[in-house]
Short mmCIF file of C-alpha atoms in Angstrom, two decimals:
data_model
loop_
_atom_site.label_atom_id
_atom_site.label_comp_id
_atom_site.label_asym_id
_atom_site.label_seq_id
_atom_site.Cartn_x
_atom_site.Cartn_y
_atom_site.Cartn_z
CA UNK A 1 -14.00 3.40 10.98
CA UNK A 2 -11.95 0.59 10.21
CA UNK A 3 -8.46 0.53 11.73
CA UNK A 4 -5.58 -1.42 10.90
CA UNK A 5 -2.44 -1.47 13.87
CA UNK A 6 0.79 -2.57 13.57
CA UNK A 7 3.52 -2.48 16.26
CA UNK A 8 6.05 -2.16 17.03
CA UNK A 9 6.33 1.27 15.28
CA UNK A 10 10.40 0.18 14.40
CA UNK A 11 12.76 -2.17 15.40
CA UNK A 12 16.11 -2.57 15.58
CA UNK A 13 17.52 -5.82 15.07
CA UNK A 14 21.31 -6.86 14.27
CA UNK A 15 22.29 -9.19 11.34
CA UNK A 16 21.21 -12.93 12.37
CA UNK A 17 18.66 -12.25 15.11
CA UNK A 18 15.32 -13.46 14.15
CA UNK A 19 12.33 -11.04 14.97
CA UNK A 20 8.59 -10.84 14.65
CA UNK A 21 5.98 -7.94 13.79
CA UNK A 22 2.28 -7.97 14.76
CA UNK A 23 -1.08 -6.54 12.78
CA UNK A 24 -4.45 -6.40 14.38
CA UNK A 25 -7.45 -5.94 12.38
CA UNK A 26 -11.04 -5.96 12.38
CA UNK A 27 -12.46 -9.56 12.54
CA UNK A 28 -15.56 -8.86 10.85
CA UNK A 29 -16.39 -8.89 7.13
CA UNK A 30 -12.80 -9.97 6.40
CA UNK A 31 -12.06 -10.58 3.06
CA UNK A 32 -8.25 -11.07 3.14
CA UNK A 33 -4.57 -9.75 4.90
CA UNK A 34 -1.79 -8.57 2.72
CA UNK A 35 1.42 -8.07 3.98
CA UNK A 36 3.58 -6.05 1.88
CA UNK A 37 7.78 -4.87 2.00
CA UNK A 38 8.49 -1.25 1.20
CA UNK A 39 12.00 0.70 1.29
CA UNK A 40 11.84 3.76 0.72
CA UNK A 41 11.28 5.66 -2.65
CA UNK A 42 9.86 2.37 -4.06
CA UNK A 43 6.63 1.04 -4.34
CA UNK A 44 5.75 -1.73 -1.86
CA UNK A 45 6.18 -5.16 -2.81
CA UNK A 46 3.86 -7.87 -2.12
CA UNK A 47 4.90 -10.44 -0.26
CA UNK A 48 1.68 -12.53 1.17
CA UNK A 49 -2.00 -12.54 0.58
CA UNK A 50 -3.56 -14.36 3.08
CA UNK A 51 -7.84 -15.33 2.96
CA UNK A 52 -7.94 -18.72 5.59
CA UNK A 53 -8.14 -18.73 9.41
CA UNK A 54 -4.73 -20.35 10.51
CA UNK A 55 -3.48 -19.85 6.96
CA UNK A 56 0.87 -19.97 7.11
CA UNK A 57 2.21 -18.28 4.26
CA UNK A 58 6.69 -18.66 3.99
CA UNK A 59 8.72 -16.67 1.19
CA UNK A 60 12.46 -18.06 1.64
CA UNK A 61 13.36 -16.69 5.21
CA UNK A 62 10.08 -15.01 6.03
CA UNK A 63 6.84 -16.12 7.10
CA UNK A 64 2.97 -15.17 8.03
CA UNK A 65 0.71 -16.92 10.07
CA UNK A 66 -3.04 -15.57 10.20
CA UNK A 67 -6.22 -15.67 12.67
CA UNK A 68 -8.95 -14.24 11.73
CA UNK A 69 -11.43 -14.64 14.60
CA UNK A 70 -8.96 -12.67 16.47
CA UNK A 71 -7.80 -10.53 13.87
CA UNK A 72 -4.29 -10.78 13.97
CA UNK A 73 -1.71 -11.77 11.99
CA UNK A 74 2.01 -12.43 12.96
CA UNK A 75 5.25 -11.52 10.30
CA UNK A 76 8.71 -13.26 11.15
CA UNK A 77 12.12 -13.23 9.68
CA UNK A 78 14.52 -15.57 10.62
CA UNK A 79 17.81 -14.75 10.47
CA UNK A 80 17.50 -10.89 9.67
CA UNK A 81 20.23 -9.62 7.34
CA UNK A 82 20.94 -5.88 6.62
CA UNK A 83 19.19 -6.15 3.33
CA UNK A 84 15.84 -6.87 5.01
CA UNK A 85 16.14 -3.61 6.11
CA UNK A 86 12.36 -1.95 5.34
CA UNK A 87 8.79 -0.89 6.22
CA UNK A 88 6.65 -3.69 6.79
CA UNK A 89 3.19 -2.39 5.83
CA UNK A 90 0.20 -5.17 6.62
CA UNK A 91 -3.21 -4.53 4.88
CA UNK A 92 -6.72 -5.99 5.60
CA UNK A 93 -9.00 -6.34 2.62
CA UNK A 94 -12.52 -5.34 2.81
CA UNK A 95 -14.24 -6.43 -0.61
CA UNK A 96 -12.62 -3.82 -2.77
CA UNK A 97 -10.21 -1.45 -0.61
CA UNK A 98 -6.89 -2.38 1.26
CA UNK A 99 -6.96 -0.18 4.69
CA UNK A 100 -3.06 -0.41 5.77
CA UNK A 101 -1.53 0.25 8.85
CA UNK A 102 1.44 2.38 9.50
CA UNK A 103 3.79 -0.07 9.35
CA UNK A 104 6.61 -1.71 11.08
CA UNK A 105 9.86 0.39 10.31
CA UNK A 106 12.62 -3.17 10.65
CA UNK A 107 16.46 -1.99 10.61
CA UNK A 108 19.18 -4.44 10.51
CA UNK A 109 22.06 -3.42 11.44
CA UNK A 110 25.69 -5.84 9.78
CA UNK B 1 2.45 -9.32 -18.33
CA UNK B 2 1.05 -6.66 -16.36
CA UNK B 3 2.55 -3.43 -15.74
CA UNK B 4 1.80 -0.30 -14.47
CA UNK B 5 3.23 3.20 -15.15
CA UNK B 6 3.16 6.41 -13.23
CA UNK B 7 4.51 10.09 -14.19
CA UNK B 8 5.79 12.22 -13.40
CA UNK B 9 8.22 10.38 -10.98
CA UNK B 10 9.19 13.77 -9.26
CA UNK B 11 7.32 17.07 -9.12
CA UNK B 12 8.19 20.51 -7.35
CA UNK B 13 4.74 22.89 -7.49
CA UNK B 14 4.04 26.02 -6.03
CA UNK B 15 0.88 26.11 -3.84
CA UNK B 16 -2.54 27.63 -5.50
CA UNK B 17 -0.81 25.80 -8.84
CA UNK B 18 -2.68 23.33 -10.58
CA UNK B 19 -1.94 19.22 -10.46
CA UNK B 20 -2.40 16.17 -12.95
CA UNK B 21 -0.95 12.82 -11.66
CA UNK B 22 -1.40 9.95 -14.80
CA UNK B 23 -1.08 6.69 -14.57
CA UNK B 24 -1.88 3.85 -17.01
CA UNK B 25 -2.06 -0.17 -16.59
CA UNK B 26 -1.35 -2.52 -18.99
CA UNK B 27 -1.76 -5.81 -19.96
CA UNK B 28 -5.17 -6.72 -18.06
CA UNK B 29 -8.90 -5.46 -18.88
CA UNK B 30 -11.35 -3.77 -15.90
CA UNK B 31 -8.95 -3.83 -13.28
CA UNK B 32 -9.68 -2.17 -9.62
CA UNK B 33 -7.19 1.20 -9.51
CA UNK B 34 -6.46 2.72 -6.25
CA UNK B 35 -4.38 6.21 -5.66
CA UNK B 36 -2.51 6.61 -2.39
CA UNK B 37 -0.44 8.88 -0.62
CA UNK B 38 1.83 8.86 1.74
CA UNK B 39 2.88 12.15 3.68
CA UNK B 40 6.03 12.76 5.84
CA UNK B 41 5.71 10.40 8.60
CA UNK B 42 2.65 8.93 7.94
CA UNK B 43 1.00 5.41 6.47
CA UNK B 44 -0.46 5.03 3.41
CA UNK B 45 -3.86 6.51 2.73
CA UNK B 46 -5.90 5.54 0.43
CA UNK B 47 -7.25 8.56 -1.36
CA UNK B 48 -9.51 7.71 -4.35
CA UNK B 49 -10.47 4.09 -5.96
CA UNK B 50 -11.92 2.71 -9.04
CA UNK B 51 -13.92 -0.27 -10.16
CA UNK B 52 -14.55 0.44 -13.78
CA UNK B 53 -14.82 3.79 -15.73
CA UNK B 54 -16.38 7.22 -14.77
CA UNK B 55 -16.83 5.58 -11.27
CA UNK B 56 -14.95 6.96 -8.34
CA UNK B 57 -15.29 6.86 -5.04
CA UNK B 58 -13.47 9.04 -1.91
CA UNK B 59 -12.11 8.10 1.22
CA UNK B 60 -10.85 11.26 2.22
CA UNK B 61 -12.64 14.69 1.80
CA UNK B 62 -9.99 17.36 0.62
CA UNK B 63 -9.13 19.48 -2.32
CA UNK B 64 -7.65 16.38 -4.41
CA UNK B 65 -10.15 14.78 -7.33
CA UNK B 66 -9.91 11.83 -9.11
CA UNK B 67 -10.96 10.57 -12.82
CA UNK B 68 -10.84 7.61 -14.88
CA UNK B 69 -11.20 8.39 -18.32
CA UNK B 70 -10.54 4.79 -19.90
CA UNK B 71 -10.65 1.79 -18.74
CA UNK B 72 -6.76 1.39 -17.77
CA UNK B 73 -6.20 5.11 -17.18
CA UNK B 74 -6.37 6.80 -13.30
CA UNK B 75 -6.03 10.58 -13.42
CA UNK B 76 -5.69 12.41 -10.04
CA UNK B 77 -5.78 16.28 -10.12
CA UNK B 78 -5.92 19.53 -8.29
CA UNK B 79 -7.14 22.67 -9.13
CA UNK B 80 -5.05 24.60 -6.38
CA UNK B 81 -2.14 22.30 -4.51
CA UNK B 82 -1.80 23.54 -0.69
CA UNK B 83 1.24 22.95 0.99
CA UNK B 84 -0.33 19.59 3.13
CA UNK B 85 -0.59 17.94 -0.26
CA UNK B 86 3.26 16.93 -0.45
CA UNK B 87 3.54 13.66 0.08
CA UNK B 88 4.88 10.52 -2.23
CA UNK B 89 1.97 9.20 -4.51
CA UNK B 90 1.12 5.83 -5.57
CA UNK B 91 -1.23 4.39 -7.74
CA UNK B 92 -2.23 0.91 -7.39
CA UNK B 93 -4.15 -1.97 -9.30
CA UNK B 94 -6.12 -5.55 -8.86
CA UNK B 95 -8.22 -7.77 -10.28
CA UNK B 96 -11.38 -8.20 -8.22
CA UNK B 97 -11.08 -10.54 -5.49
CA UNK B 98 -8.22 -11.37 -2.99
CA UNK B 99 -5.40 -10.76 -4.91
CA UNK B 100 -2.80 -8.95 -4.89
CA UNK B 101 -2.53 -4.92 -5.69
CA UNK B 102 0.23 -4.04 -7.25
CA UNK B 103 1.89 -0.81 -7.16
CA UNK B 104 3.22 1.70 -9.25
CA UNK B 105 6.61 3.30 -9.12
CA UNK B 106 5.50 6.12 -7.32
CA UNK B 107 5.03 10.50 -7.88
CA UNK B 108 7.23 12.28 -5.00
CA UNK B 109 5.01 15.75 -4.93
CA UNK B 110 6.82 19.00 -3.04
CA UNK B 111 4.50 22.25 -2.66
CA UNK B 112 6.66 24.82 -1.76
#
């Protein structure tokens, strides 16, 4: 069974603090590591795909780093603002299924 | 451009009643479709995917189905709901390879 973890479970943050979530997955057959932004009643958006060892992925003021021999792969905002205020869902791609974890739950508060 | 719809957005079924979830992608040829659900406090599970017509395969044994009548169409169905199926749905497509999946706007399902 292939498991995908993600902690912490939720954070609290408030506006301006920077903060980082963590995924582990399996390091064998990996194919690639989404990351993904959901708030709720929408469908996630994608926000990295990620496929190299020590691959560093930055949208604006968030960014992914990845290691795959490990399996992990680290999410940080800098400079959290209320509207970043979501479920962080990371995903690890085995040829044609994403297994996701249950997500980092991030709440900024103004 | 590609986009992807679902319907119905909302949906409030008794249990024992029947269920047909649609959804349809367009602008790309053979894509990879994927349904999901989500229940209350719970990640995303991936329920049924797709790799080209009339083949589906199951991650999770239960009383849900799945069909893919055309190429861009994902079908997912019930013959009698039970009250564990409420959840929010999603349906999902990629092209093969590592690429993105994108999602679709989503079926919140009630069985009362």
């Amino acid at each position: 069974i292939l498991n995908v973890e993600q902690s912490p479970q939720s954070l609290h943050v408030q506006e301006g603090d920077s903060t980082n979530f963590t995924c582990s997955f399996p390091s064998s057959n990996f194919y690639a590591l989404h990351w993904y932004r959901w708030e709720t009643a929408k469908s996630p958006e994608a926000l990295f795909v990620m496929t190299l060892n020590g691959d560093e992925k930055k949208k604006g003021r968030i960014s992914a780093t990845l290691n795959t021999k490990e399996g992990y792969s680290y999410l940080y905002i800098k400079g959290s603002q209320p509207e970043d205020s979501a479920t962080y869902l990371c995903a690890f791609r085995n040829t044609d299924k994403l297994i996701f974890g249950t997500g980092t739950r991030l709440q900024v508060f103004p | 451009s590609q986009t992807i719809h679902q319907w119905p957005a909302t949906l409030v079924q008794p249990v024992g009643s029947p269920l047909s979830l649609e959804c349809t992608v367009e602008g790309t040829s053979n894509p990879n479709l994927y349904w999901y659900r989500q229940a209350a406090g719970r990640g995303l599970q991936l329920l049924f995917y797709s790799v080209g017509i009339g083949q589906i395969s199951s991650e999770v044994p239960q009383n849900l189905s799945a069909s893919r009548p055309q190429d861009r169409q994902f079908i997912l169905s019930s013959k009698k709901l039970l009250l564990s199926d409420s959840g929010f749905y999603l349906c999902a497509w990629n092209i093969a390879g590592p690429l993105e999946q994108y999602f679709g706007p989503g079926t919140r399902l009630t069985v009362t």
